[in-house]
Structures are given as C-alpha cells and as structure tokens.
Amino acid sequence: MSADSPGTISRDEVAHLARLARLAVTDRELDLFAGQLDVILGAVARVGEVAAPGSDLAEIPPTSHAVPLENVFRPDERRPGLTQEQALACAPAAEDGRFRVPQILGEEA
Amino acid sequence: MDLTRLTAAQLAEKVHSREVSAVEVAQAHLDRIAATDGAVHAFLHVAAESALQSAALVDAALDAGRPPASPLAGVPLALKDVFTTIDMPTTCGSKILEGWHPPYDATVTARLRAAGITILGKTNMDEFAMGSSTEYSAYGPTRNPWDTSRIPGGSGGGSAASLAAFEAPLAIGTDTGGSIRQPAAMTGTVGVKPTYGGVSRYGLVACASSLDQGGPCARTVLDAALLHEVIGGYDPLDSTSIDAPVPSVVEAARAGASGDLTGLRVGVVRELGGEGYQPGVERAYRGAVERLEKLGAEVVEVSCPHFEYALAAYYLILPSEVSSNLARFDAMRYGLRVDGGASAEEVMALTREAGFGPEVKRRIILGTYALSSGYYDAYYGQAQKVRTLIARDFAAAFEQADVLVSPTAPTTAFPIGDKVDDPLAMYLNDLATIPTNLAGTAAMSVPCGLAEEDGLPAGLQIMAPALGEARMYRVGAAYEAARDADDSDDSRVPLIQRVPTLEVSR
C-alpha cells in the first residue's frame, strides 16, 4: 500500500483491508464503508497538523499509554486456572479434550 | 413507600437496620423491571433467581448478627454486559458472543458479589462499547426514560437508562471515550470515569485497552462514591492496575454536600463550548458554573489548545487497538462459528462478517488501515504525539485550577435513528469527554438541569488529575446539593425525580 494520498481511501483498498482483517464483507457494505471511511479519514487526518515533521513539536514523544508502564512481575507460583472442561465448554466444536477447528491451510497452499 | 425511588445509601440504611429485607428490595426492583423494561430495554438479561438468592444471603447474614459485608450490602445493581459473569451470559451487545457463558467472573463482578450487592442482570450497550447511542447493540436500542423516542446515550445506555427508569439504584459502566459520562448526561444521572488503572479491567472484555475504564453510575454523587470504593483498588490480575489506595471519595462526597467550596479553583475550559454546542446545554452549564462560584469557588478560564485534535487522535488510536483486540474473535475457542468455508481462515471471515455489526466492522477496517505500513507514521504515530500534547494541556491547566469543567456532551438526547448512518456525526457526541480518556485522568458527569429547547437533561463535566477523584466528588456533591436546594428552581425536587413516569405494563 502506498502512502501518497492519505485521507482518501478507495473501494479496492477497503476490500483489501477487510480481507486482512478477516471480514467477508458484502459488495453493499464495501460501497457503504468506502464512502463513510473516506469521510472519517478526512477528519482524523487533522492529527497531521500538529507535531508535523519540521515543526517545533516534531520531536515530541509519542504516548501509547496514559500511565507510564514498566514490566509488572508476579511471583512464579502456581495458581488455579481454568479446567480443560471449562476452557472447552463454550467452544463451537471440541473433540478428545481439544478445540476442533477447520483445516488451517487452504487447498492451494 | 416505593423502594425503587430511594437512593442506594437510603436503601442500604433500611436494609442494614432491618427495616426492610434485601429480598424485598431486590423484588421491588425486579417488579419494576418487569413493568417498565418493555418500554426502555435497558436489560439484555435479568437474573431474577440469582438476584433473590444473593439478597437472601445478605438477609441471613444480617439476621445472624453479622455486620454488613459493605456499606452497599443488599442494594441492587445493573451490570453492563461487558463484564464477565460466571452465572449469566455476557454478550457485549454482539451476536458473536450470543449465549456465551464465561468461565470466570471479572474482578469488578467478584468485588460486587463480595460486597453483598445484588446483581439484577446485564445491561444493553453498543456492540463492544463502540457507539454513543446504544443503537449499535445487536439486540436493539435502549430508549431514554425521559423520552422513549430518544437515545439514552452510549455505549452504556442500558446502565444509565436503568437508573433513570428506577429499575436499579446503581449501575456499572465502562468509559473508553465517554461511555459512562455521556449517557449520564443524556439521562439526568451521575456517571464517573475513574483514573485509568483505578478500577480493574480483568474480565472487562476489551474495546481499546489503553483507554477502557470501568466506573460507577448512580442517581446521586454519594451513591456513585459508595460504589466507587467497592469496585476500585489494586488488582494483581490487571497489569495496568494502580497499586495505591482508592481515593477517599465517600468522605469527599459527604464533605462536599455541606456546600462550601471556598478556596477551590474551577477552570472553565475555553475550547469545550461554542460551535456545535446546543444553546440550552450551554445555558444550563453556565448556570452550573455560576452556582459553583456562589458556593465560594474561584472560577478561572483555562486554555487547552490541543483538545481540538483529541477527536481525530482518538478515532485513530481506538480503532487501532480495536482491530488488534477483536482479532480474538476467531470462531475457534468460543462464540459464534459460521460453517461454510473450507479453511479456518474462511470460517473466521464468514463468522466475523455475520457476528459483527457495521460500526465494529468500520472501526476494525479503520484500525487496520491506520496500522498499515506506509500509513503508520502519518496516522497512528501522529495520534500518539497528540496524546502527549493533550496530557500536557491537562497538566498545565491543573496548575491553574483544582478541577476543570465543561458541558459533558454538546447536545441533549437526540431521536433514535438520527445519526446512526452518519458515523462522524455520532463521534462528535464525545467531543468533550475524549480528552480525559486520552490523558488517563478522572472525570464525572453530574446533571445540571434541563435544556430550555427540549426539556431534556444536560450534564456538567467535572475533570480532575490522575487520582484526584476526591476533589471531583467534593465539587460534584456540593453542586448537587445546591442545585436540589434552590428555591427558585420550581419544586425543590431533585432533578432525577422529574423524569416522566413511564407507562407501565402489568
């Protein structure tokens, strides 16, 4: 994906993003989302107005988290967790004490 | 005596003195839910049996002469359906989790149970807390008890509406960009977003992890404070939990109710008002600021110049975190699975297509875009810098003022359907609440009267620094007491008691 036109998004790009995000969107949704996301991106692109490269604020540090985080450790001790039965209780499919899943590779892979 | 019209503090007093039983209190609220929730739809699940069982345990303990498990033992509560509950379904307002019975309790749930609070059921919400009107719930919208053709705010519209409909005296919400405070403003109730890390997120199904924060909802400031102290505090199961004592908010609320704010500096945020704000909301808000001044507070104007970029930063940071967090819904371990594809990947894509609603899909796609290589620096990276600037704006403003104030939301409750197809218009609801989430600080909404144009409630937002909840509760309680005691304001009836009586079905 190229970065030459931030703030606009095409229907094809939305289709590509939906595939990346594992969403089997319909054609009707693509039409709808492409227009809506274009409007939203136009609005959020405003973040580029501040702290732009070359400006006074360009070197401002990013904040990923409101509270500065350090690694949080706990004693390496056993504690109760879910039983196998509990973990599998809400699975769409289970077999022999394991999650049963569809084949993980497609035919062509 | 109608038990459902009492505050949580009053109910607790009556239960603990054995004037009424916890079972009677629970039953009165279950009856009220049965009579009104057809019109309001605040609840996705009502747990009548377990509520009565829990209340009976409180009665048995009190009858045996044991002290109440907490100041709120025996008081009913409505729990937002985003906290896991081992004995009730947890759907997050989404079809992808329809019928999911979590194998564990959230820390908030566990603390409510340990405090002897009666959990009445789970409340409606925008799907995975994405929305400002509760219209994005997969199970249908919640209606505002003040006018059932209007939205109750969101995402915690169910929790707020349950309070305004007198179905519960207490509720729990979560606030990622305003989802506790904005519904509080829309329904004439009190809602508090604690400092990030103040209430455990363990078992709170994640929307945006760096922004999500659970908090108390109630009809009075004191009730919110009592609930805050029950759910707040360090939890080793949440690595972002703050390891410090819970601020003394109950003491602050009681002290505030005496009404003296002498020496307190209130900062009016210049950027949160004007264009886009409904005139009646602004008038109600200005009346509230004048009232604070009459109580002895010194009112100063402060400027937070980067707040105007908060909405843009938020709608990049939040979708980015959402796109990552919601990847867990893969149709393999729990939740919906739509069979039909040959591979796991196809099954996953078909399941997510069927299980997620339009707003969730939009935000996942937007977040996937913002995190794409080539766009990352321009969007997500820039948004993180804006976040720094907003935190600095707050820090500078709190040098000049002890608390900051603004309208909680730019408008009163709008008609259901008005903004549901216009995402950007919906996002503007959270203009005034988002900066607090980005900075991780604390804020609350207290009802500040009815807007002239439509007679619907407006909210006063009070913002405080991280772990500065006590001063915020003090101001909120002082304002609330002065508002309800004002002779010139029709009937000296607390604002919430003026909510129209719902037509009840029996």
Coordinates of C-alpha atoms in Angstrom, one line a residue:
Chain A
M1 CA 0.0 0.0 0.0
S2 CA 1.4 3.4 -0.9
A3 CA 1.2 6.4 1.3
D4 CA 0.9 9.0 -1.4
S5 CA -2.7 10.1 -0.7
P6 CA -3.5 9.9 3.0
G7 CA -7.0 11.0 3.8
T8 CA -8.7 9.2 0.9
I9 CA -9.5 5.6 0.6
S10 CA -10.7 3.6 -2.4
R11 CA -13.3 0.8 -2.5
D12 CA -10.5 -1.5 -3.5
E13 CA -8.4 -0.5 -0.5
V14 CA -11.3 -1.1 1.8
A15 CA -11.8 -4.6 0.2
H16 CA -8.1 -5.3 0.8
L17 CA -8.3 -4.2 4.4
A18 CA -11.4 -6.2 5.0
R19 CA -9.5 -9.3 3.8
L20 CA -6.6 -8.5 6.1
A21 CA -9.0 -8.2 9.0
R22 CA -10.8 -11.4 8.1
L23 CA -14.1 -9.8 7.4
A24 CA -16.1 -11.3 4.5
V25 CA -17.9 -8.0 3.7
T26 CA -20.6 -7.8 1.0
D27 CA -20.4 -5.6 -2.0
R28 CA -23.1 -3.4 -0.5
E29 CA -21.0 -3.0 2.6
L30 CA -18.0 -2.1 0.6
D31 CA -19.9 0.7 -1.2
L32 CA -21.2 2.0 2.2
F33 CA -18.0 1.7 4.2
A34 CA -15.7 3.2 1.4
G35 CA -17.8 6.4 1.5
Q36 CA -18.0 6.6 5.3
L37 CA -14.4 5.7 5.9
D38 CA -13.3 8.4 3.4
V39 CA -15.2 11.0 5.4
I40 CA -13.8 9.7 8.7
L41 CA -10.2 9.6 7.4
G42 CA -10.7 13.2 6.1
A43 CA -11.5 14.2 9.7
V44 CA -8.9 12.2 11.5
A45 CA -6.1 13.3 9.1
R46 CA -6.1 16.5 11.2
V47 CA -3.6 14.9 13.5
G48 CA -1.0 15.7 10.8
E49 CA -1.5 19.4 11.5
V50 CA 0.3 19.3 14.8
A51 CA 3.8 18.0 15.5
A52 CA 4.4 17.8 11.8
P53 CA 7.9 16.9 10.6
G54 CA 10.0 20.1 10.6
S55 CA 7.7 21.9 13.2
D56 CA 8.7 22.9 16.7
L57 CA 6.8 19.9 18.1
A58 CA 8.2 17.4 15.6
E59 CA 10.3 15.7 18.3
I60 CA 7.5 15.3 20.8
P61 CA 7.5 11.8 22.3
P62 CA 4.5 9.6 21.5
T63 CA 2.2 8.4 24.3
S64 CA 1.0 4.9 23.9
H65 CA -0.4 4.6 27.4
A66 CA -1.8 7.2 29.9
V67 CA 0.1 5.7 32.8
P68 CA 3.8 5.0 32.2
L69 CA 4.2 1.3 32.3
E70 CA 7.1 -0.8 33.5
N71 CA 7.2 -4.6 33.4
V72 CA 4.9 -5.9 36.1
F73 CA 6.0 -9.2 37.6
R74 CA 4.4 -11.6 40.0
P75 CA 6.0 -14.5 41.9
D76 CA 6.4 -17.5 39.7
E77 CA 3.9 -19.6 41.6
R78 CA 1.2 -22.0 40.5
R79 CA -2.3 -20.7 40.9
P80 CA -5.7 -22.0 39.8
G81 CA -6.7 -21.6 36.2
L82 CA -9.5 -22.9 34.0
T83 CA -10.0 -26.6 33.9
Q84 CA -9.9 -28.3 30.5
E85 CA -13.7 -28.8 30.7
Q86 CA -14.2 -25.1 31.4
A87 CA -11.9 -24.0 28.7
L88 CA -13.8 -26.1 26.1
A89 CA -17.3 -25.5 27.4
C90 CA -18.1 -22.7 25.1
A91 CA -16.1 -23.9 22.1
P92 CA -18.0 -24.1 18.8
A93 CA -16.6 -27.6 18.4
A94 CA -14.4 -29.8 20.6
E95 CA -13.1 -33.4 20.4
D96 CA -10.9 -35.5 22.6
G97 CA -10.4 -32.6 25.0
R98 CA -9.2 -30.3 22.3
F99 CA -10.7 -27.5 20.2
R100 CA -11.8 -28.9 16.9
V101 CA -11.1 -26.5 14.0
P102 CA -11.5 -26.5 10.2
Q103 CA -8.4 -27.3 8.2
I104 CA -6.0 -24.4 8.7
L105 CA -4.5 -24.4 5.2
G106 CA -6.4 -23.9 2.0
E107 CA -6.4 -26.3 -0.9
E108 CA -4.0 -24.3 -2.9
A109 CA -1.5 -23.8 0.0
Chain B
M1 CA -43.1 3.5 50.4
D2 CA -41.8 2.9 46.8
L3 CA -38.4 1.3 47.4
T4 CA -37.3 1.9 43.8
R5 CA -37.4 5.7 44.3
L6 CA -34.8 5.7 47.1
T7 CA -31.1 6.2 46.8
A8 CA -28.6 3.4 47.3
A9 CA -27.5 5.0 50.6
Q10 CA -31.1 5.1 51.8
L11 CA -31.8 1.5 50.8
A12 CA -28.6 0.3 52.5
E13 CA -29.6 2.1 55.7
K14 CA -33.0 0.5 55.6
V15 CA -31.7 -3.0 54.9
H16 CA -28.9 -2.8 57.5
S17 CA -31.3 -1.6 60.2
R18 CA -33.6 -4.4 59.1
E19 CA -36.5 -2.0 58.3
V20 CA -36.8 -3.9 55.0
S21 CA -35.1 -7.0 53.8
A22 CA -32.7 -7.2 50.9
V23 CA -35.1 -9.7 49.3
E24 CA -37.9 -7.1 49.4
V25 CA -35.6 -4.5 47.9
A26 CA -34.5 -6.9 45.1
Q27 CA -38.1 -8.0 44.4
A28 CA -39.3 -4.4 44.2
H29 CA -36.7 -3.7 41.5
L30 CA -37.4 -6.9 39.6
D31 CA -41.1 -6.0 39.6
R32 CA -40.2 -2.5 38.3
I33 CA -38.0 -4.1 35.6
A34 CA -40.9 -6.4 34.6
A35 CA -43.2 -3.4 34.4
T36 CA -41.0 -0.9 32.5
D37 CA -38.3 -2.6 30.6
G38 CA -40.5 -3.5 27.7
A39 CA -40.6 0.3 27.0
V40 CA -36.9 1.0 28.0
H41 CA -35.0 -2.2 27.0
A42 CA -32.2 -1.4 29.5
F43 CA -31.5 -5.1 30.2
L44 CA -30.2 -7.8 27.9
H45 CA -30.5 -10.4 30.7
V46 CA -32.4 -10.3 34.0
A47 CA -31.1 -12.7 36.6
A48 CA -34.1 -12.8 38.9
E49 CA -33.4 -16.0 40.6
S50 CA -29.7 -15.4 41.4
A51 CA -30.6 -11.8 42.5
L52 CA -33.0 -13.1 45.1
Q53 CA -30.6 -15.8 46.2
S54 CA -27.9 -13.2 46.7
A55 CA -30.2 -10.9 48.6
A56 CA -31.3 -13.8 50.8
L57 CA -27.7 -14.4 51.8
V58 CA -27.4 -10.8 52.8
D59 CA -30.5 -11.1 54.9
A60 CA -29.3 -14.3 56.5
A61 CA -26.0 -12.7 57.5
L62 CA -27.6 -9.6 58.9
D63 CA -30.2 -11.7 60.8
A64 CA -27.4 -13.7 62.3
G65 CA -26.0 -10.5 63.7
R66 CA -23.0 -10.2 61.3
P67 CA -22.1 -6.7 60.1
P68 CA -22.9 -5.8 56.5
A69 CA -20.3 -7.0 54.0
S70 CA -20.0 -3.5 52.7
P71 CA -21.9 -0.2 53.0
L72 CA -23.9 -1.3 50.0
A73 CA -24.7 -4.8 51.0
G74 CA -28.3 -5.7 49.9
V75 CA -28.5 -2.9 47.3
P76 CA -29.4 -3.9 43.7
L77 CA -27.2 -3.1 40.7
A78 CA -27.3 -3.3 36.9
L79 CA -24.1 -4.5 35.4
K80 CA -23.0 -3.5 31.9
D81 CA -22.9 -6.6 29.7
V82 CA -19.2 -6.2 29.0
F83 CA -18.0 -7.6 32.4
T84 CA -17.8 -11.4 32.6
T85 CA -20.2 -13.2 34.9
I86 CA -19.9 -16.9 35.6
D87 CA -23.7 -17.3 36.2
M88 CA -25.0 -15.0 33.5
P89 CA -24.4 -14.7 29.7
T90 CA -22.0 -12.0 28.6
T91 CA -22.7 -10.7 25.1
C92 CA -21.1 -7.2 24.9
G93 CA -24.1 -6.3 22.7
S94 CA -22.8 -8.5 20.0
K95 CA -24.1 -11.5 18.0
I96 CA -20.7 -13.0 18.0
L97 CA -21.0 -13.7 21.8
E98 CA -24.7 -14.5 21.8
G99 CA -25.3 -17.1 24.6
W100 CA -21.6 -17.0 25.8
H101 CA -21.3 -18.1 29.4
P102 CA -17.9 -17.0 30.6
P103 CA -16.0 -19.5 32.7
Y104 CA -14.9 -16.8 35.2
D105 CA -16.0 -13.6 36.9
A106 CA -14.5 -10.2 36.2
T107 CA -12.7 -8.6 39.2
V108 CA -15.5 -6.0 39.3
T109 CA -18.1 -8.7 39.3
A110 CA -16.3 -10.5 42.1
R111 CA -16.0 -7.4 44.2
L112 CA -19.7 -6.6 43.8
R113 CA -20.5 -10.1 44.9
A114 CA -18.1 -9.9 47.9
A115 CA -19.7 -6.6 48.9
G116 CA -23.2 -8.2 49.0
I117 CA -24.5 -6.1 46.2
T118 CA -27.5 -7.7 44.4
I119 CA -26.7 -8.0 40.7
L120 CA -30.1 -7.7 38.9
G121 CA -28.8 -8.5 35.4
K122 CA -26.8 -7.3 32.4
T123 CA -27.4 -4.1 30.6
N124 CA -27.6 -3.2 26.9
M125 CA -24.7 -1.4 25.2
D126 CA -23.4 -0.5 21.8
E127 CA -21.6 -3.6 20.4
F128 CA -18.2 -3.9 22.2
A129 CA -18.8 -0.4 23.6
M130 CA -18.4 1.2 20.2
G131 CA -21.1 3.9 19.9
S132 CA -22.7 6.9 21.6
S133 CA -26.3 6.0 21.5
T134 CA -26.8 2.2 22.2
E135 CA -28.3 1.9 18.7
Y136 CA -25.3 -0.3 17.7
S137 CA -26.4 -3.1 20.0
A138 CA -27.1 -6.2 18.1
Y139 CA -30.1 -6.7 20.3
G140 CA -32.0 -3.5 19.6
P141 CA -31.7 0.0 21.0
T142 CA -32.3 1.1 24.6
R143 CA -34.8 4.0 25.0
N144 CA -34.3 7.1 27.1
P145 CA -36.8 7.2 30.0
W146 CA -37.1 11.0 29.6
D147 CA -38.5 10.5 26.1
T148 CA -38.6 6.9 24.8
S149 CA -38.3 8.1 21.2
R150 CA -34.8 9.3 22.0
I151 CA -31.4 7.6 22.6
P152 CA -30.1 7.2 26.2
G153 CA -26.5 7.9 25.1
G154 CA -23.9 5.2 24.8
S155 CA -22.2 3.0 24.9
G156 CA -23.6 2.4 28.4
G157 CA -27.1 3.5 27.5
G158 CA -28.6 0.4 29.3
S159 CA -26.9 1.1 32.6
A160 CA -27.8 4.8 32.5
A161 CA -31.4 4.1 31.4
S162 CA -31.9 1.5 34.2
L163 CA -31.1 4.3 36.7
A164 CA -33.4 6.9 35.2
A165 CA -36.2 4.3 34.9
F166 CA -35.8 3.5 38.6
E167 CA -35.1 -0.1 37.6
A168 CA -31.9 0.0 39.7
P169 CA -30.3 2.5 42.1
L170 CA -26.8 1.6 41.0
A171 CA -25.1 0.5 37.8
I172 CA -21.7 -0.2 36.4
G173 CA -20.4 1.2 33.1
T174 CA -17.2 1.5 31.2
D175 CA -15.8 4.6 29.7
T176 CA -13.5 4.5 26.7
G177 CA -14.3 7.9 25.2
G178 CA -17.3 9.0 27.3
S179 CA -19.5 5.8 27.5
I180 CA -20.2 6.4 31.2
R181 CA -20.4 10.2 31.3
Q182 CA -22.3 10.9 28.1
P183 CA -25.2 8.5 28.9
A184 CA -25.3 10.0 32.4
A185 CA -25.7 13.5 30.9
M186 CA -28.4 12.2 28.5
T187 CA -30.4 10.6 31.3
G188 CA -30.0 13.0 34.2
T189 CA -27.9 10.6 36.2
V190 CA -24.4 10.6 37.7
G191 CA -21.5 8.8 35.9
V192 CA -17.9 8.6 36.9
K193 CA -14.8 7.7 34.8
P194 CA -12.1 6.9 37.4
T195 CA -8.4 7.4 36.8
Y196 CA -7.1 4.9 34.3
G197 CA -5.9 1.9 36.4
G198 CA -8.2 2.8 39.2
V199 CA -10.7 0.0 38.6
S200 CA -9.5 -3.4 37.4
R201 CA -10.0 -4.3 33.8
Y202 CA -9.7 -8.1 34.5
G203 CA -12.7 -9.7 32.9
L204 CA -13.8 -6.4 31.1
V205 CA -14.0 -7.5 27.5
A206 CA -11.6 -5.1 25.8
C207 CA -12.5 -2.4 23.4
A208 CA -9.4 -0.2 23.4
S209 CA -7.1 -1.4 26.2
S210 CA -5.2 1.8 26.8
L211 CA -8.5 3.8 27.2
D212 CA -11.1 1.5 28.7
Q213 CA -12.0 2.1 32.3
G214 CA -14.9 0.7 34.4
G215 CA -16.7 3.0 36.8
P216 CA -19.8 3.7 38.9
C217 CA -23.2 5.0 37.7
A218 CA -25.9 6.2 40.1
R219 CA -28.6 8.8 40.7
T220 CA -26.6 10.7 43.3
V221 CA -23.0 11.7 43.8
L222 CA -22.8 10.0 47.2
D223 CA -24.2 6.7 45.7
A224 CA -21.5 6.8 43.0
A225 CA -18.9 7.4 45.6
L226 CA -20.0 4.4 47.7
L227 CA -19.9 2.2 44.6
H228 CA -16.5 3.6 43.6
E229 CA -15.0 2.4 46.8
V230 CA -16.4 -1.1 46.4
I231 CA -15.1 -1.6 42.9
G232 CA -11.8 0.4 43.0
G233 CA -8.3 -0.5 44.0
Y234 CA -5.3 -2.6 43.1
D235 CA -5.8 -5.9 41.3
P236 CA -2.8 -8.1 40.6
L237 CA -4.7 -9.7 37.7
D238 CA -4.6 -6.4 35.8
S239 CA -1.1 -5.3 35.0
T240 CA -2.2 -1.7 34.5
S241 CA -3.9 -1.5 37.8
I242 CA -2.6 1.3 40.1
D243 CA -1.1 -0.1 43.3
A244 CA -2.3 2.8 45.6
P245 CA -5.2 3.3 48.0
V246 CA -8.5 4.1 46.5
P247 CA -9.1 7.9 46.8
S248 CA -11.4 8.7 49.8
V249 CA -14.4 9.6 47.6
V250 CA -17.2 8.8 50.1
E251 CA -15.6 11.2 52.6
A252 CA -15.2 13.8 49.9
A253 CA -18.8 13.5 48.8
R254 CA -20.1 13.8 52.3
A255 CA -17.9 16.8 52.9
G256 CA -18.9 18.4 49.6
A257 CA -22.6 18.1 50.4
S258 CA -22.1 20.8 53.1
G259 CA -21.8 23.1 50.1
D260 CA -18.7 25.2 50.9
L261 CA -16.2 25.4 48.0
T262 CA -14.2 28.4 49.4
G263 CA -10.6 28.4 48.1
L264 CA -11.3 25.9 45.3
R265 CA -10.3 26.9 41.8
V266 CA -12.6 25.8 39.0
G267 CA -11.1 26.1 35.5
V268 CA -13.5 26.6 32.6
V269 CA -12.0 25.0 29.5
R270 CA -12.3 27.6 26.7
E271 CA -12.1 25.1 23.9
L272 CA -15.1 22.9 25.2
G273 CA -18.0 25.1 24.1
G274 CA -19.3 27.3 21.4
E275 CA -19.8 26.0 17.9
G276 CA -21.6 22.6 17.9
Y277 CA -22.9 23.0 21.4
Q278 CA -26.7 23.3 21.8
P279 CA -27.6 26.7 23.3
G280 CA -29.8 25.2 26.1
V281 CA -27.0 22.9 27.1
E282 CA -24.6 25.8 27.3
R283 CA -27.0 27.8 29.3
A284 CA -27.6 25.0 31.8
Y285 CA -23.8 24.6 32.0
R286 CA -23.2 28.3 32.6
G287 CA -25.8 28.3 35.3
A288 CA -23.9 25.4 37.0
V289 CA -20.6 27.4 36.8
E290 CA -22.3 30.4 38.4
R291 CA -23.6 28.1 41.1
L292 CA -20.1 26.9 41.9
E293 CA -19.0 30.5 42.1
K294 CA -21.8 31.2 44.6
L295 CA -20.6 28.3 46.7
G296 CA -17.2 30.1 47.1
A297 CA -15.2 28.6 44.2
E298 CA -12.9 30.9 42.2
V299 CA -13.7 30.5 38.5
V300 CA -10.8 30.9 36.1
E301 CA -10.7 30.4 32.3
V302 CA -8.1 27.9 31.1
S303 CA -7.0 27.0 27.6
C304 CA -6.2 23.5 26.4
P305 CA -5.3 24.3 22.8
H306 CA -4.7 20.7 21.6
F307 CA -8.2 19.4 22.7
E308 CA -9.4 20.3 19.3
Y309 CA -7.3 17.4 17.9
A310 CA -8.5 14.9 20.5
L311 CA -11.3 13.5 18.5
A312 CA -9.0 12.9 15.5
A313 CA -6.4 11.2 17.7
Y314 CA -9.0 9.2 19.4
Y315 CA -10.5 7.8 16.2
L316 CA -7.1 6.6 15.2
I317 CA -5.9 5.2 18.5
L318 CA -9.2 3.5 19.4
P319 CA -9.7 1.7 16.0
S320 CA -6.1 0.6 16.0
E321 CA -6.4 -1.1 19.4
V322 CA -9.9 -2.5 18.4
S323 CA -8.5 -4.1 15.3
S324 CA -6.0 -5.9 17.4
N325 CA -8.2 -6.8 20.3
L326 CA -11.1 -8.1 18.3
A327 CA -8.8 -10.4 16.4
R328 CA -9.5 -12.8 19.3
F329 CA -13.0 -13.5 17.8
D330 CA -11.8 -16.2 15.5
A331 CA -14.6 -18.7 15.7
M332 CA -12.4 -21.4 17.2
R333 CA -12.4 -21.2 21.0
Y334 CA -15.7 -19.5 22.0
G335 CA -18.5 -17.5 20.5
L336 CA -20.2 -17.9 17.1
R337 CA -18.9 -20.1 14.3
V338 CA -20.4 -19.9 10.8
D339 CA -19.6 -23.1 9.0
G340 CA -19.4 -22.8 5.2
G341 CA -15.8 -22.2 4.3
A342 CA -13.3 -24.9 3.6
S343 CA -10.5 -23.4 5.7
A344 CA -10.2 -22.0 9.1
E345 CA -9.5 -18.6 7.5
E346 CA -12.7 -18.7 5.5
V347 CA -14.7 -19.8 8.5
M348 CA -13.2 -17.0 10.5
A349 CA -14.0 -14.3 7.9
L350 CA -17.6 -15.6 7.4
T351 CA -18.1 -15.7 11.2
R352 CA -16.8 -12.2 11.8
E353 CA -18.9 -10.9 8.9
A354 CA -22.1 -12.5 10.4
G355 CA -21.2 -11.8 14.0
F356 CA -20.1 -8.1 13.9
G357 CA -22.3 -5.1 13.2
P358 CA -21.5 -2.2 10.9
E359 CA -19.8 0.1 13.5
V360 CA -17.5 -2.7 14.7
K361 CA -16.5 -3.5 11.1
R362 CA -15.9 0.1 10.2
R363 CA -13.6 0.5 13.2
I364 CA -11.7 -2.7 12.6
I365 CA -11.1 -1.7 9.0
L366 CA -10.1 1.8 10.0
G367 CA -7.7 0.5 12.6
T368 CA -6.2 -2.0 10.1
Y369 CA -5.6 0.9 7.8
A370 CA -4.1 3.2 10.5
L371 CA -1.6 0.5 11.4
S372 CA -0.6 -0.4 7.8
S373 CA 3.0 0.2 6.9
G374 CA 3.2 3.4 4.9
Y375 CA 0.4 5.0 7.0
Y376 CA 1.5 4.2 10.5
D377 CA 3.6 7.3 11.0
A378 CA 1.1 9.6 9.4
Y379 CA -1.8 8.3 11.4
Y380 CA -1.1 6.2 14.5
G381 CA 2.3 7.9 15.2
Q382 CA 0.9 11.4 14.9
A383 CA -2.1 10.4 17.1
Q384 CA 0.2 9.3 19.8
K385 CA 2.0 12.6 19.7
V386 CA -1.3 14.4 20.0
R387 CA -2.0 12.3 23.0
T388 CA 1.2 13.6 24.6
L389 CA 0.2 17.2 23.9
I390 CA -3.3 16.7 25.4
A391 CA -1.8 15.3 28.6
R392 CA 0.5 18.3 28.7
D393 CA -2.5 20.6 28.2
F394 CA -4.2 19.0 31.2
A395 CA -1.0 19.3 33.3
A396 CA -0.8 23.0 32.6
A397 CA -4.5 23.5 33.3
F398 CA -4.3 21.8 36.6
E399 CA -1.5 24.2 37.6
Q400 CA -4.1 26.9 37.4
A401 CA -7.2 25.1 38.6
D402 CA -8.1 22.3 41.0
V403 CA -10.8 20.9 38.8
L404 CA -11.8 21.7 35.2
V405 CA -15.4 21.9 34.0
S406 CA -17.3 21.7 30.7
P407 CA -20.6 20.5 29.3
T408 CA -20.4 16.7 29.3
A409 CA -21.9 16.4 25.8
P410 CA -22.6 19.1 23.2
T411 CA -26.4 18.2 22.9
T412 CA -29.2 16.6 24.8
A413 CA -30.5 13.2 23.8
F414 CA -31.3 13.0 20.1
P415 CA -34.1 11.0 18.4
I416 CA -33.4 7.3 17.7
G417 CA -32.2 6.9 14.1
D418 CA -31.0 10.5 13.7
K419 CA -27.2 9.7 13.5
V420 CA -27.0 6.0 13.1
D421 CA -26.0 6.2 9.4
D422 CA -23.6 9.2 9.9
P423 CA -20.6 7.9 11.9
L424 CA -18.8 11.2 12.1
A425 CA -21.9 13.0 13.5
M426 CA -22.1 10.2 16.1
Y427 CA -18.5 10.6 17.0
L428 CA -19.0 14.3 17.8
N429 CA -21.0 13.4 20.9
D430 CA -17.8 12.6 22.6
L431 CA -16.0 15.8 21.8
A432 CA -15.8 16.9 25.5
T433 CA -15.3 13.5 27.1
I434 CA -12.5 12.1 24.9
P435 CA -9.6 14.2 26.2
T436 CA -9.8 12.7 29.7
N437 CA -9.6 9.2 28.3
L438 CA -6.5 10.1 26.2
A439 CA -4.8 11.5 29.3
G440 CA -5.9 8.8 31.7
T441 CA -7.2 11.3 34.2
A442 CA -10.6 11.2 36.0
A443 CA -13.9 12.9 35.3
M444 CA -17.6 12.7 36.2
S445 CA -20.9 14.0 34.9
V446 CA -23.5 15.5 37.2
P447 CA -26.9 16.6 35.9
C448 CA -27.1 20.4 35.6
G449 CA -30.7 21.0 34.7
L450 CA -32.9 20.7 31.7
A451 CA -32.2 22.4 28.4
E452 CA -34.8 25.0 27.6
E453 CA -35.4 23.9 24.0
D454 CA -36.5 20.4 24.7
G455 CA -36.8 19.9 28.5
L456 CA -34.1 17.2 28.4
P457 CA -31.3 16.8 30.9
A458 CA -27.8 18.3 30.4
G459 CA -24.6 17.3 32.2
L460 CA -21.9 19.2 34.0
Q461 CA -18.5 17.5 33.4
I462 CA -16.0 17.9 36.3
M463 CA -12.5 16.8 35.5
A464 CA -9.6 16.1 37.9
P465 CA -6.0 15.0 37.7
A466 CA -5.0 11.3 37.9
L467 CA -6.0 10.0 41.3
G468 CA -7.7 13.4 42.1
E469 CA -11.1 11.9 42.4
A470 CA -11.7 13.2 45.9
R471 CA -11.8 16.8 44.8
M472 CA -14.0 16.0 41.9
Y473 CA -16.6 14.2 44.1
R474 CA -16.4 17.1 46.6
V475 CA -17.3 19.6 43.8
G476 CA -20.0 17.3 42.3
A477 CA -21.7 16.8 45.7
A478 CA -21.6 20.5 46.6
Y479 CA -23.1 21.3 43.2
E480 CA -25.8 18.6 43.5
A481 CA -26.8 19.8 47.0
A482 CA -27.1 23.4 45.9
R483 CA -29.0 22.5 42.8
D484 CA -31.6 20.5 44.6
A485 CA -32.0 23.1 47.4
D486 CA -32.6 26.0 45.0
D487 CA -35.9 27.7 45.9
S488 CA -36.1 29.4 42.5
D489 CA -35.9 26.1 40.6
D490 CA -39.6 25.0 40.6
S491 CA -40.3 22.4 43.2
R492 CA -37.1 21.7 45.2
V493 CA -37.4 18.2 43.7
P494 CA -34.2 16.5 42.8
L495 CA -33.8 16.7 39.1
I496 CA -34.0 12.9 38.5
Q497 CA -37.3 12.8 40.3
R498 CA -38.7 14.9 37.4
V499 CA -38.3 12.1 34.9
P500 CA -41.7 11.4 33.3
T501 CA -43.4 8.4 34.9
L502 CA -43.2 5.6 32.4
E503 CA -46.3 3.9 31.3
V504 CA -46.0 0.6 33.0
S505 CA -47.4 -2.7 31.8
R506 CA -48.6 -5.1 34.4

